[in-house]
Every structure is written in structure tokens, then in C-alpha cells.
mmCIF file of C-alpha atoms in Angstrom:
data_model
loop_
_atom_site.group_PDB
_atom_site.id
_atom_site.type_symbol
_atom_site.label_atom_id
_atom_site.label_comp_id
_atom_site.label_asym_id
_atom_site.label_seq_id
_atom_site.Cartn_x
_atom_site.Cartn_y
_atom_site.Cartn_z
ATOM 1 C CA MET A 169 -16.587 19.383 -3.773
ATOM 2 C CA LYS A 170 -17.827 18.996 -7.361
ATOM 3 C CA ALA A 171 -15.917 16.793 -9.703
ATOM 4 C CA ALA A 172 -16.167 16.259 -13.479
ATOM 5 C CA THR A 173 -15.017 12.847 -14.707
ATOM 6 C CA PHE A 174 -13.809 12.002 -18.205
ATOM 7 C CA LEU A 175 -13.762 8.327 -19.175
ATOM 8 C CA LEU A 176 -11.754 6.382 -21.734
ATOM 9 C CA SER A 177 -11.872 2.597 -21.813
ATOM 10 C CA VAL A 178 -10.270 0.011 -24.023
ATOM 11 C CA ALA A 179 -11.577 -3.384 -22.957
ATOM 12 C CA PRO A 180 -10.830 -5.437 -24.839
ATOM 13 C CA LEU A 181 -8.238 -3.908 -27.136
ATOM 14 C CA ALA A 182 -7.772 -5.560 -30.544
ATOM 15 C CA LEU A 183 -4.161 -5.826 -31.385
ATOM 16 C CA PHE A 184 -4.282 -7.824 -34.582
ATOM 17 C CA ALA A 185 -6.667 -7.974 -37.495
ATOM 18 C CA ALA A 186 -7.551 -11.439 -38.851
ATOM 19 C CA PRO A 187 -7.161 -11.698 -42.654
ATOM 20 C CA ALA A 188 -10.332 -12.286 -44.641
ATOM 21 C CA LEU A 189 -11.124 -15.905 -45.343
ATOM 22 C CA ALA A 190 -10.903 -16.859 -48.999
ATOM 23 C CA ALA A 191 -13.498 -19.013 -50.730
ATOM 24 C CA PRO A 192 -12.371 -22.578 -51.432
ATOM 25 C CA ASN A 193 -10.728 -23.334 -54.881
ATOM 26 C CA GLY A 194 -10.550 -19.570 -55.533
ATOM 27 C CA GLN A 195 -14.271 -19.397 -56.237
ATOM 28 C CA THR A 196 -16.266 -16.403 -55.359
ATOM 29 C CA GLU A 197 -19.025 -16.670 -52.762
ATOM 30 C CA SER A 198 -22.321 -17.405 -54.417
ATOM 31 C CA ALA A 199 -25.514 -15.602 -53.529
ATOM 32 C CA THR A 200 -27.745 -17.371 -50.941
ATOM 33 C CA PRO A 201 -31.513 -17.081 -50.906
ATOM 34 C CA GLN A 202 -32.789 -14.820 -48.214
ATOM 35 C CA GLY A 203 -34.956 -17.468 -46.542
ATOM 36 C CA SER A 204 -32.264 -20.111 -46.196
ATOM 37 C CA GLU A 205 -29.774 -17.597 -44.967
ATOM 38 C CA THR A 206 -32.072 -16.536 -42.166
ATOM 39 C CA GLU A 207 -32.797 -20.122 -41.267
ATOM 40 C CA GLU A 208 -29.101 -20.954 -41.138
ATOM 41 C CA LEU A 209 -28.250 -17.973 -38.927
ATOM 42 C CA SER A 210 -31.096 -18.885 -36.472
ATOM 43 C CA GLN A 211 -29.875 -22.415 -36.173
ATOM 44 C CA ASP A 212 -26.014 -21.972 -35.972
ATOM 45 C CA GLN A 213 -25.385 -18.681 -34.234
ATOM 46 C CA ASP A 214 -25.398 -18.275 -30.390
ATOM 47 C CA ILE A 215 -26.305 -14.976 -28.746
ATOM 48 C CA ILE A 216 -23.606 -14.094 -26.217
ATOM 49 C CA VAL A 217 -24.569 -11.518 -23.549
ATOM 50 C CA THR A 218 -21.732 -9.324 -22.422
ATOM 51 C CA GLY A 219 -21.340 -5.853 -20.777
ATOM 52 C CA LEU A 220 -23.581 -4.476 -18.083
ATOM 53 C CA ARG A 221 -26.348 -7.011 -18.533
ATOM 54 C CA ALA A 222 -23.913 -9.975 -18.184
ATOM 55 C CA SER A 223 -22.468 -8.318 -15.032
ATOM 56 C CA LEU A 224 -25.882 -7.986 -13.467
ATOM 57 C CA GLN A 225 -26.692 -11.628 -14.390
ATOM 58 C CA SER A 226 -23.491 -12.836 -12.845
ATOM 59 C CA ALA A 227 -24.147 -10.922 -9.629
ATOM 60 C CA GLN A 228 -27.679 -12.272 -9.429
ATOM 61 C CA ARG A 229 -26.418 -15.868 -10.008
ATOM 62 C CA ILE A 230 -23.943 -15.507 -7.105
ATOM 63 C CA LYS A 231 -26.739 -14.375 -4.813
ATOM 64 C CA GLN A 232 -29.099 -17.124 -5.924
ATOM 65 C CA THR A 233 -26.661 -20.074 -5.521
ATOM 66 C CA SER A 234 -25.011 -18.975 -2.270
ATOM 67 C CA ASP A 235 -25.797 -20.783 0.935
ATOM 68 C CA SER A 236 -25.461 -17.576 2.912
ATOM 69 C CA ILE A 237 -26.959 -14.020 2.634
ATOM 70 C CA VAL A 238 -24.671 -12.320 0.046
ATOM 71 C CA ASP A 239 -24.747 -9.328 -2.219
ATOM 72 C CA ALA A 240 -22.215 -8.933 -5.095
ATOM 73 C CA LEU A 241 -20.784 -6.521 -7.598
ATOM 74 C CA VAL A 242 -19.340 -8.074 -10.772
ATOM 75 C CA ALA A 243 -17.343 -6.455 -13.523
ATOM 76 C CA GLN A 244 -17.760 -8.474 -16.667
ATOM 77 C CA ASP A 245 -15.354 -6.153 -18.582
ATOM 78 C CA ILE A 246 -12.070 -4.732 -17.514
ATOM 79 C CA GLY A 247 -12.430 -1.461 -15.580
ATOM 80 C CA LYS A 248 -16.204 -1.430 -15.578
ATOM 81 C CA LEU A 249 -16.832 -1.488 -11.853
ATOM 82 C CA PRO A 250 -18.420 1.838 -10.846
ATOM 83 C CA ASP A 251 -16.356 4.494 -9.026
ATOM 84 C CA ASN A 252 -12.558 4.618 -8.583
ATOM 85 C CA GLN A 253 -12.045 2.291 -5.590
ATOM 86 C CA ALA A 254 -13.629 -0.698 -3.859
ATOM 87 C CA ALA A 255 -15.070 1.125 -0.880
ATOM 88 C CA GLU A 256 -17.006 3.613 -3.065
ATOM 89 C CA ALA A 257 -18.344 0.849 -5.272
ATOM 90 C CA LEU A 258 -19.650 -1.073 -2.223
ATOM 91 C CA ALA A 259 -21.849 1.856 -1.204
ATOM 92 C CA ARG A 260 -24.108 0.823 -4.109
ATOM 93 C CA LEU A 261 -25.097 -2.491 -2.458
ATOM 94 C CA PRO A 262 -28.148 -2.727 -0.183
ATOM 95 C CA GLY A 263 -27.257 -2.861 3.626
ATOM 96 C CA VAL A 264 -23.815 -1.432 2.983
ATOM 97 C CA GLN A 265 -22.856 2.088 4.145
ATOM 98 C CA VAL A 266 -19.590 3.946 3.928
ATOM 99 C CA THR A 267 -18.018 6.717 5.975
ATOM 100 C CA ARG A 268 -16.392 9.552 3.994
ATOM 101 C CA PHE A 269 -13.474 11.828 4.836
ATOM 102 C CA ASP A 270 -11.508 14.173 2.654
ATOM 103 C CA ASP A 271 -13.475 13.441 -0.492
ATOM 104 C CA GLU A 272 -13.275 9.606 -0.448
ATOM 105 C CA ALA A 273 -14.902 6.603 1.226
ATOM 106 C CA THR A 274 -12.626 5.456 4.029
ATOM 107 C CA GLY A 275 -14.692 2.924 6.036
ATOM 108 C CA VAL A 276 -17.359 0.289 5.332
ATOM 109 C CA LEU A 277 -20.328 -0.609 7.546
ATOM 110 C CA VAL A 278 -22.559 -3.684 6.935
ATOM 111 C CA ARG A 279 -26.007 -3.252 8.349
ATOM 112 C CA GLY A 280 -24.657 -0.356 10.426
ATOM 113 C CA LEU A 281 -21.848 -2.317 12.091
ATOM 114 C CA PRO A 282 -18.091 -1.673 11.577
ATOM 115 C CA ASP A 283 -16.646 -5.094 12.510
ATOM 116 C CA VAL A 284 -16.054 -6.456 9.035
ATOM 117 C CA THR A 285 -13.552 -9.129 8.072
ATOM 118 C CA SER A 286 -11.916 -8.585 4.634
ATOM 119 C CA THR A 287 -10.394 -11.260 2.351
ATOM 120 C CA TYR A 288 -8.614 -11.172 -1.015
ATOM 121 C CA ASN A 289 -9.531 -14.095 -3.279
ATOM 122 C CA GLY A 290 -10.841 -15.854 -0.140
ATOM 123 C CA ARG A 291 -7.785 -15.290 2.011
ATOM 124 C CA GLU A 292 -7.441 -12.913 4.897
ATOM 125 C CA ILE A 293 -5.513 -9.702 4.242
ATOM 126 C CA PHE A 294 -4.536 -7.001 6.772
ATOM 127 C CA THR A 295 -3.058 -3.535 6.900
ATOM 128 C CA ALA A 296 -0.191 -2.051 9.027
ATOM 129 C CA GLN A 297 -2.705 -0.431 11.379
ATOM 130 C CA ASN A 298 -5.195 -3.240 12.003
ATOM 131 C CA ARG A 299 -6.307 -6.703 10.948
ATOM 132 C CA ASN A 300 -8.761 -5.324 8.337
ATOM 133 C CA VAL A 301 -7.814 -4.256 4.908
ATOM 134 C CA ALA A 302 -8.203 -0.606 3.758
ATOM 135 C CA LEU A 303 -10.744 -1.241 1.016
ATOM 136 C CA GLN A 304 -10.085 2.195 -0.482
ATOM 137 C CA ASP A 305 -6.621 0.885 -1.423
ATOM 138 C CA PHE A 306 -8.170 -1.497 -3.944
ATOM 139 C CA PRO A 307 -8.596 0.175 -7.348
ATOM 140 C CA ALA A 308 -11.875 -0.725 -8.934
ATOM 141 C CA GLN A 309 -10.329 -1.128 -12.309
ATOM 142 C CA ALA A 310 -8.221 -4.211 -11.210
ATOM 143 C CA LEU A 311 -11.105 -6.172 -9.642
ATOM 144 C CA ALA A 312 -13.371 -8.800 -11.119
ATOM 145 C CA GLY A 313 -15.879 -8.575 -8.384
ATOM 146 C CA ILE A 314 -16.683 -7.930 -4.732
ATOM 147 C CA GLU A 315 -18.876 -10.126 -2.486
ATOM 148 C CA VAL A 316 -20.440 -9.044 0.777
ATOM 149 C CA TYR A 317 -21.334 -12.066 2.992
ATOM 150 C CA LYS A 318 -23.854 -10.953 5.706
ATOM 151 C CA SER A 319 -23.922 -14.414 7.249
ATOM 152 C CA GLY A 320 -21.151 -16.976 7.626
ATOM 153 C CA THR A 321 -20.828 -20.546 6.476
ATOM 154 C CA ALA A 322 -18.287 -23.261 7.200
ATOM 155 C CA ASP A 323 -16.308 -22.714 3.942
ATOM 156 C CA LEU A 324 -15.576 -19.071 4.696
ATOM 157 C CA ILE A 325 -12.978 -17.568 6.955
ATOM 158 C CA GLU A 326 -14.662 -16.689 10.228
ATOM 159 C CA PRO A 327 -16.486 -13.381 9.492
ATOM 160 C CA GLY A 328 -16.685 -10.356 11.797
ATOM 161 C CA LEU A 329 -19.699 -9.348 13.759
ATOM 162 C CA ALA A 330 -21.015 -7.413 10.697
ATOM 163 C CA GLY A 331 -19.986 -9.900 7.977
ATOM 164 C CA LEU A 332 -17.222 -10.559 5.472
ATOM 165 C CA ILE A 333 -16.138 -8.727 2.301
ATOM 166 C CA ASN A 334 -14.296 -10.718 -0.308
ATOM 167 C CA VAL A 335 -12.377 -8.875 -2.999
ATOM 168 C CA ARG A 336 -11.788 -11.037 -6.090
ATOM 169 C CA SER A 337 -9.203 -10.384 -8.798
ATOM 170 C CA ARG A 338 -8.890 -11.901 -12.257
ATOM 171 C CA ARG A 339 -6.815 -14.927 -13.339
ATOM 172 C CA PRO A 340 -5.394 -15.748 -16.697
ATOM 173 C CA LEU A 341 -7.414 -18.964 -17.305
ATOM 174 C CA ASP A 342 -10.590 -16.717 -17.077
ATOM 175 C CA PHE A 343 -9.735 -15.532 -20.558
ATOM 176 C CA LYS A 344 -9.798 -17.455 -23.784
ATOM 177 C CA GLY A 345 -6.345 -16.304 -25.001
ATOM 178 C CA LEU A 346 -4.317 -13.163 -25.373
ATOM 179 C CA PHE A 347 -6.132 -10.262 -23.799
ATOM 180 C CA VAL A 348 -5.056 -6.601 -23.460
ATOM 181 C CA GLY A 349 -7.425 -4.257 -21.693
ATOM 182 C CA GLY A 350 -7.513 -1.145 -19.532
ATOM 183 C CA GLY A 351 -9.084 2.244 -19.014
ATOM 184 C CA PHE A 352 -8.369 5.857 -18.114
ATOM 185 C CA ARG A 353 -10.307 8.362 -16.093
ATOM 186 C CA GLY A 354 -9.668 12.042 -15.583
ATOM 187 C CA THR A 355 -11.201 13.926 -12.689
ATOM 188 C CA TYR A 356 -11.365 17.732 -12.064
ATOM 189 C CA ASN A 357 -11.859 19.115 -8.532
ATOM 190 C CA ASP A 358 -13.435 22.572 -8.546
ATOM 191 C CA GLN A 359 -11.998 23.562 -5.108
ATOM 192 C CA SER A 360 -8.401 22.403 -5.592
ATOM 193 C CA LYS A 361 -8.476 23.449 -9.328
ATOM 194 C CA LYS A 362 -6.577 20.291 -10.167
ATOM 195 C CA TYR A 363 -6.955 17.458 -12.718
ATOM 196 C CA ASP A 364 -6.182 13.921 -11.528
ATOM 197 C CA PRO A 365 -5.574 10.754 -13.652
ATOM 198 C CA THR A 366 -6.682 7.249 -12.825
ATOM 199 C CA GLY A 367 -6.012 4.285 -15.023
ATOM 200 C CA ASN A 368 -4.909 0.682 -15.489
ATOM 201 C CA ILE A 369 -3.715 -1.782 -18.029
ATOM 202 C CA LEU A 370 -4.073 -5.586 -17.922
ATOM 203 C CA ILE A 371 -2.222 -8.204 -20.050
ATOM 204 C CA SER A 372 -3.179 -11.833 -19.901
ATOM 205 C CA ASP A 373 -2.356 -14.864 -22.120
ATOM 206 C CA ARG A 374 -2.657 -18.620 -21.894
ATOM 207 C CA TRP A 375 -0.908 -21.487 -23.677
ATOM 208 C CA THR A 376 -1.645 -25.085 -24.350
ATOM 209 C CA THR A 377 1.442 -27.169 -23.672
ATOM 210 C CA PRO A 378 2.294 -30.916 -23.384
ATOM 211 C CA ILE A 379 2.123 -30.538 -19.630
ATOM 212 C CA GLY A 380 -1.231 -28.826 -19.561
ATOM 213 C CA GLU A 381 -2.826 -25.300 -19.689
ATOM 214 C CA ILE A 382 -0.484 -22.489 -18.496
ATOM 215 C CA GLY A 383 -1.568 -18.869 -18.093
ATOM 216 C CA PHE A 384 -0.049 -15.606 -16.913
ATOM 217 C CA LEU A 385 -1.663 -12.332 -16.016
ATOM 218 C CA ALA A 386 -0.241 -8.888 -14.983
ATOM 219 C CA ASN A 387 -2.112 -5.742 -14.089
ATOM 220 C CA VAL A 388 -0.845 -2.261 -13.165
ATOM 221 C CA THR A 389 -2.952 0.562 -11.742
ATOM 222 C CA TYR A 390 -2.400 4.153 -10.730
ATOM 223 C CA ALA A 391 -4.916 6.432 -8.961
ATOM 224 C CA GLN A 392 -4.405 10.004 -7.797
ATOM 225 C CA GLN A 393 -6.519 12.652 -6.029
ATOM 226 C CA GLN A 394 -5.771 16.236 -5.116
ATOM 227 C CA TYR A 395 -8.543 17.491 -2.895
ATOM 228 C CA ARG A 396 -9.525 20.607 -0.939
ATOM 229 C CA ASN A 397 -12.502 21.246 1.358
ATOM 230 C CA ALA A 398 -12.841 24.851 2.560
ATOM 231 C CA VAL A 399 -15.870 26.121 4.545
ATOM 232 C CA ARG A 400 -16.836 29.339 6.361
ATOM 233 C CA TYR A 401 -18.945 28.915 9.542
ATOM 234 C CA ASN A 402 -20.885 30.932 12.107
ATOM 235 C CA ASP A 403 -21.233 29.936 15.730
ATOM 236 C CA GLN A 404 -24.783 28.704 16.436
ATOM 237 C CA SER A 405 -24.978 30.885 19.520
ATOM 238 C CA VAL A 406 -26.550 34.145 18.313
ATOM 239 C CA GLN A 407 -26.934 36.798 21.004
ATOM 240 C CA LYS A 408 -27.755 40.545 21.313
ATOM 241 C CA VAL A 409 -24.843 43.021 21.276
ATOM 242 C CA SER A 410 -23.272 43.413 24.766
ATOM 243 C CA SER A 411 -23.970 46.628 26.651
ATOM 244 C CA LEU A 412 -20.131 46.755 27.391
ATOM 245 C CA SER A 413 -19.195 47.001 23.668
ATOM 246 C CA PRO A 414 -19.126 50.433 22.038
ATOM 247 C CA VAL A 415 -21.213 50.494 18.774
ATOM 248 C CA THR A 416 -20.656 52.691 15.709
ATOM 249 C CA PRO A 417 -22.439 54.244 14.011
ATOM 250 C CA ALA A 418 -24.868 55.147 16.711
ATOM 251 C CA SER A 419 -27.823 54.852 14.376
ATOM 252 C CA ALA A 420 -27.391 51.086 14.462
ATOM 253 C CA GLY A 421 -28.521 51.053 18.027
ATOM 254 C CA ASN A 422 -27.790 48.263 20.550
ATOM 255 C CA GLN A 423 -30.685 45.879 19.866
ATOM 256 C CA PHE A 424 -29.222 43.786 17.001
ATOM 257 C CA TYR A 425 -27.962 40.198 17.174
ATOM 258 C CA TYR A 426 -24.877 38.478 15.714
ATOM 259 C CA PRO A 427 -23.012 35.134 16.161
ATOM 260 C CA TYR A 428 -20.705 34.626 19.066
ATOM 261 C CA SER A 429 -17.847 33.715 16.718
ATOM 262 C CA VAL A 430 -16.992 33.033 13.033
ATOM 263 C CA GLY A 431 -14.313 31.009 11.458
ATOM 264 C CA LEU A 432 -12.644 29.299 8.512
ATOM 265 C CA TYR A 433 -11.760 25.657 7.992
ATOM 266 C CA SER A 434 -9.730 24.244 5.107
ATOM 267 C CA SER A 435 -8.454 20.770 4.563
ATOM 268 C CA GLY A 436 -6.548 19.668 1.498
ATOM 269 C CA GLY A 437 -3.822 17.408 0.202
ATOM 270 C CA ARG A 438 -2.660 14.939 -2.404
ATOM 271 C CA ARG A 439 -2.890 11.162 -2.237
ATOM 272 C CA TYR A 440 -1.860 8.594 -4.877
ATOM 273 C CA ARG A 441 -1.957 4.798 -4.965
ATOM 274 C CA PRO A 442 0.392 2.759 -7.212
ATOM 275 C CA SER A 443 -0.660 -0.939 -7.236
ATOM 276 C CA GLY A 444 -0.289 -4.085 -9.219
ATOM 277 C CA ASN A 445 -1.159 -7.792 -9.221
ATOM 278 C CA MET A 446 -0.112 -10.848 -11.097
ATOM 279 C CA ALA A 447 -1.272 -14.473 -11.373
ATOM 280 C CA LEU A 448 0.220 -17.610 -12.750
ATOM 281 C CA GLN A 449 -1.834 -20.824 -13.285
ATOM 282 C CA TRP A 450 -0.915 -24.333 -14.304
ATOM 283 C CA LYS A 451 -3.713 -26.758 -15.004
ATOM 284 C CA PRO A 452 -2.393 -30.164 -16.137
ATOM 285 C CA SER A 453 -5.879 -31.694 -16.031
ATOM 286 C CA ASP A 454 -9.482 -30.989 -15.305
ATOM 287 C CA LYS A 455 -9.005 -32.458 -11.794
ATOM 288 C CA PHE A 456 -5.963 -30.494 -10.593
ATOM 289 C CA GLU A 457 -4.609 -26.934 -10.742
ATOM 290 C CA VAL A 458 -1.597 -25.106 -9.267
ATOM 291 C CA TYR A 459 -1.607 -21.249 -8.999
ATOM 292 C CA PHE A 460 0.480 -18.378 -7.705
ATOM 293 C CA ASP A 461 -1.077 -14.940 -6.845
ATOM 294 C CA GLY A 462 0.874 -11.804 -5.969
ATOM 295 C CA ILE A 463 -0.415 -8.338 -5.091
ATOM 296 C CA TYR A 464 1.309 -4.973 -4.276
ATOM 297 C CA GLN A 465 -0.526 -1.936 -2.910
ATOM 298 C CA GLY A 466 1.024 1.434 -2.268
ATOM 299 C CA TYR A 467 -0.353 4.504 -0.623
ATOM 300 C CA ARG A 468 1.349 8.012 -0.555
ATOM 301 C CA GLY A 469 -0.477 10.945 1.044
ATOM 302 C CA ARG A 470 0.343 14.444 2.178
ATOM 303 C CA GLN A 471 -2.284 16.602 3.844
ATOM 304 C CA ALA A 472 -2.623 19.935 5.620
ATOM 305 C CA THR A 473 -5.502 21.334 7.725
ATOM 306 C CA ASP A 474 -5.959 25.057 8.467
ATOM 307 C CA TRP A 475 -8.381 26.501 11.036
ATOM 308 C CA PHE A 476 -9.125 30.130 12.022
ATOM 309 C CA ALA A 477 -11.695 31.376 14.607
ATOM 310 C CA ALA A 478 -12.554 34.959 15.617
ATOM 311 C CA ASP A 479 -14.334 35.468 18.969
ATOM 312 C CA LEU A 480 -16.691 38.442 18.484
ATOM 313 C CA ARG A 481 -18.030 38.790 22.053
ATOM 314 C CA GLY A 482 -15.388 37.581 24.464
ATOM 315 C CA ILE A 483 -13.849 40.094 26.925
ATOM 316 C CA ASP A 484 -10.085 39.982 27.390
ATOM 317 C CA SER A 485 -8.502 40.986 30.685
ATOM 318 C CA VAL A 486 -5.919 43.181 28.835
ATOM 319 C CA ARG A 487 -7.710 44.221 25.577
ATOM 320 C CA GLY A 488 -11.066 44.787 27.270
ATOM 321 C CA ALA A 489 -14.480 44.415 25.660
ATOM 322 C CA PRO A 490 -14.734 44.190 21.860
ATOM 323 C CA VAL A 491 -15.491 47.344 19.893
ATOM 324 C CA ILE A 492 -18.139 46.944 17.225
ATOM 325 C CA SER A 493 -17.903 49.288 14.264
ATOM 326 C CA ASN A 494 -19.140 49.703 10.700
ATOM 327 C CA VAL A 495 -22.355 47.981 11.555
ATOM 328 C CA VAL A 496 -24.766 47.453 8.686
ATOM 329 C CA LEU A 497 -28.242 46.146 9.497
ATOM 330 C CA MET A 498 -30.408 43.893 7.315
ATOM 331 C CA PRO A 499 -32.787 45.985 5.174
ATOM 332 C CA GLY A 500 -35.986 46.673 7.083
ATOM 333 C CA ARG A 501 -34.588 45.090 10.284
ATOM 334 C CA THR A 502 -33.255 46.651 13.467
ATOM 335 C CA ASP A 503 -32.430 43.387 15.254
ATOM 336 C CA GLN A 504 -30.185 41.573 12.724
ATOM 337 C CA ALA A 505 -26.736 42.633 11.711
ATOM 338 C CA ALA A 506 -25.663 41.996 8.051
ATOM 339 C CA SER A 507 -21.966 42.931 8.563
ATOM 340 C CA LEU A 508 -19.716 44.494 11.213
ATOM 341 C CA THR A 509 -16.127 44.988 12.179
ATOM 342 C CA LYS A 510 -14.814 43.805 15.512
ATOM 343 C CA SER A 511 -11.626 45.017 17.277
ATOM 344 C CA GLY A 512 -10.289 44.468 20.716
ATOM 345 C CA GLY A 513 -11.633 41.773 23.002
ATOM 346 C CA VAL A 514 -10.342 38.199 22.788
ATOM 347 C CA ALA A 515 -7.727 37.772 20.020
ATOM 348 C CA PRO A 516 -8.431 35.476 17.047
ATOM 349 C CA THR A 517 -6.898 31.928 17.168
ATOM 350 C CA ALA A 518 -5.543 29.709 14.363
ATOM 351 C CA TYR A 519 -3.519 26.516 13.766
ATOM 352 C CA ARG A 520 -2.221 24.417 10.922
ATOM 353 C CA SER A 521 -1.595 20.701 11.099
ATOM 354 C CA THR A 522 0.252 18.618 8.438
ATOM 355 C CA GLY A 523 0.858 14.960 7.809
ATOM 356 C CA ALA A 524 2.454 12.532 5.450
ATOM 357 C CA ASP A 525 1.749 8.770 5.180
ATOM 358 C CA TYR A 526 3.613 6.054 3.310
ATOM 359 C CA THR A 527 2.343 2.461 3.068
ATOM 360 C CA ASN A 528 3.413 -0.591 1.079
ATOM 361 C CA THR A 529 1.530 -3.912 1.177
ATOM 362 C CA TYR A 530 2.792 -7.182 -0.421
ATOM 363 C CA GLN A 531 1.157 -10.554 -0.489
ATOM 364 C CA ARG A 532 2.147 -13.812 -2.132
ATOM 365 C CA VAL A 533 0.022 -16.942 -2.274
ATOM 366 C CA ARG A 534 0.877 -20.434 -3.633
ATOM 367 C CA GLY A 535 -1.695 -23.080 -3.720
ATOM 368 C CA ASP A 536 -3.280 -26.025 -5.512
ATOM 369 C CA LEU A 537 -6.798 -27.021 -6.286
ATOM 370 C CA ALA A 538 -8.025 -30.617 -6.355
ATOM 371 C CA TYR A 539 -11.476 -30.841 -7.943
ATOM 372 C CA ARG A 540 -13.698 -33.537 -6.629
ATOM 373 C CA GLN A 541 -17.297 -34.500 -6.885
ATOM 374 C CA GLY A 542 -19.370 -31.878 -5.097
ATOM 375 C CA GLY A 543 -16.621 -29.238 -4.805
ATOM 376 C CA ALA A 544 -12.953 -28.470 -4.730
ATOM 377 C CA VAL A 545 -10.152 -28.820 -2.019
ATOM 378 C CA ASP A 546 -7.936 -25.783 -1.956
ATOM 379 C CA ARG A 547 -4.499 -26.007 -0.127
ATOM 380 C CA SER A 548 -2.452 -22.863 -0.110
ATOM 381 C CA CYS A 549 0.370 -21.067 1.751
ATOM 382 C CA LEU A 550 0.165 -17.297 2.202
ATOM 383 C CA TYR A 551 2.998 -14.852 2.988
ATOM 384 C CA GLN A 552 2.222 -11.191 3.585
ATOM 385 C CA PHE A 553 3.981 -8.198 4.989
ATOM 386 C CA ARG A 554 3.281 -4.428 5.113
ATOM 387 C CA ILE A 555 5.557 -1.406 5.522
ATOM 388 C CA TRP A 556 3.943 1.712 7.109
ATOM 389 C CA ARG A 557 5.512 5.101 7.826
ATOM 390 C CA ALA A 558 3.887 8.345 8.911
#
């Protein structure tokens, strides 16, 4: 499968333009000597690093300050994590491998082991099939970062044998004020001949009130993929033509070789994932915070697999031995067939299998943080349920 990707990102998106500042008392701004202007800029202006460099610095800082062995991916800007979903992005970290099926990463291995515990903002999250989350259901555009803990510490949920993967979302007090951001990606699959959209939009704002800082964030994401993987194959068993099989034309002889069987395999389908998350924060003081997190993940998938195999050498009790005709040999060779037609013998076999999946995941978390010297105490109550239908 070859895919072409088209990217469009608006993070952040400026909604309003600030009016130009007027000079005091209606006076025009006077010219400033070049030397004094340079000196003033060097003293008063701060250089703020953003974008990719800031993301790399944040990931490095997490790794340096952690008490355990950890690797991290951080998206400083909205929608700037690589790839379309969390599992594919994790493949870029050292010591992390992914398994792929039907054009997407479907499983994560840490140091070659599959027993990985997954958390969302530090809290365990599960799927309808097992106690681990399907990381491919997390759209990369909605995430602030991903941490892979390869060794456990007392402040973490007990990790699996391989480690723990924490998926971290954004919260409204992470932003300075009103923020609107998002992105759009378009992908073309050269086998399915289809275009697929993937995009998200995030809105966040915070307010200073008499009872403290209050913030609200909402994010909506949609991802779609229409895939197809079709292959032709030859059996690895290559043998000389059977003496029981009639061969035409006679000039081809009976010393050439060809595969025992040939076949076709085609797997395709359409999957899409609507999802959304929201967060509400109230921080009445620097020592106390109350928050509420909610997440919804949906998965819809329809797939079909077709398989066809033709036995070129098998002898059937009714149809007899296969008849080999229209034999064309490779140029300059008498022992290798380039093409042939087979009739009789064992009949070809074929099948088609289809499936449809439907999953909804909901999680709500209410908690409070009490900041103390040396750390913070987090008390929370989690409620989660998942609906699965196949």
C-alpha cells in the first residue's frame, strides 16, 4: 500500500486582530537611535522556543527528571504528533515495536513483550475485549503527549511485564486564554483508489473569577481509512511436470518445472473513528484544584477478505490428472515454464469472509489535587463503560 498525505494545520488560529496602540497624547512615535534600540531589545525581550524544538526539549526533560526508565513523545502544538494515531506514533520510540494488520498499527510491544498496561492521564483504561486499551483508537491530534515507562515506581499504577504506556490529553489551564486550534489531513490509498479525511478541532478558554481560575476545553476528532491489500502468490513447492499429465504443444517437452499451486488474496474494508474529549478545571488557589475529565471513543469497521487457490498438480478421483496446455517456456530455457493453462485435476477453491465491528467507550473522572511540599496528592473517582458489538 502506498499513501499520499496532504496536511493542513491551524494551531493556533487567530480569531481576532488587536487594534494598533496609539502614541500617548496623540503624538507620533519619534525616531530612536539604532544603538539604543538594539540595547533595549536585548534587555527587555525574551526568546520563547516553540514548535518542534520545544517538543523535543519537553520530551527530554521528562526523561531526565523521571525516577524510572521512560521515553516520551510530546506535541507542543495542537495536532503535531506524528502519524494519525497513538500506536503508530509510539513506533518512533526506541525499544517500542508495533504489529501491523490491514494498513495500521494494531498492537504495541515494549522491548519485545506484549504485556503492557495502558493508562489515560494516569488512570487505567480498558476495552471491551481485554483490560488493555486499543491504542490505535487514540487519535494523535487530540493528545498532548505519550509516555512509555519501561520500569515501575510506587506512584504509578502497577505496570505490566513489559511496562506501562500513559496517554496524556490537554487541559484548559494549560493555555493562557482563548485558544482555537486543529488540523486536517487527507490520505490517498493507491490500491483502494480512495481518499480519506482525518481532522480535529479544539476549543479552550479560561476565566479569572472571584472564586478562582475556571477553564473549559472540548476537542472533537474524526479519522477514516479505506484500505485494500491484494497479492498474487505462487506455492514455494516447484516440481517437474508429472508424467501423468498430457502436455501441449509437444515441443515444450516434459522436463520443465512450475509451482504446485497459485492463488490470489485480497483484504479490504473501511474503518472510521469518531472521538471527543472534554475537561473542566477549577483552581481556587495555588494549593488546591478540582477537575473533571471525560472521553468518548468510537470505532466502526466493515471488512471483507477474499481468497482463491488453484491446484496445478493434484489428481482428482473423478476429473483425473491435470491437463497442461499452451505451455510457453522461458527464453533460452527448457526447464522453466513462463506460462501455461491447466484444466482437469483438483478443482480450484475459494472463500470470502466478512465482518463488522462497533465499539463505544466512555470514561468520566472527577478528582481533586492538593499541592503540598514535595509533590501533590490526587484523589479521584473513575467511571467507565464500553459497548461492543460484532
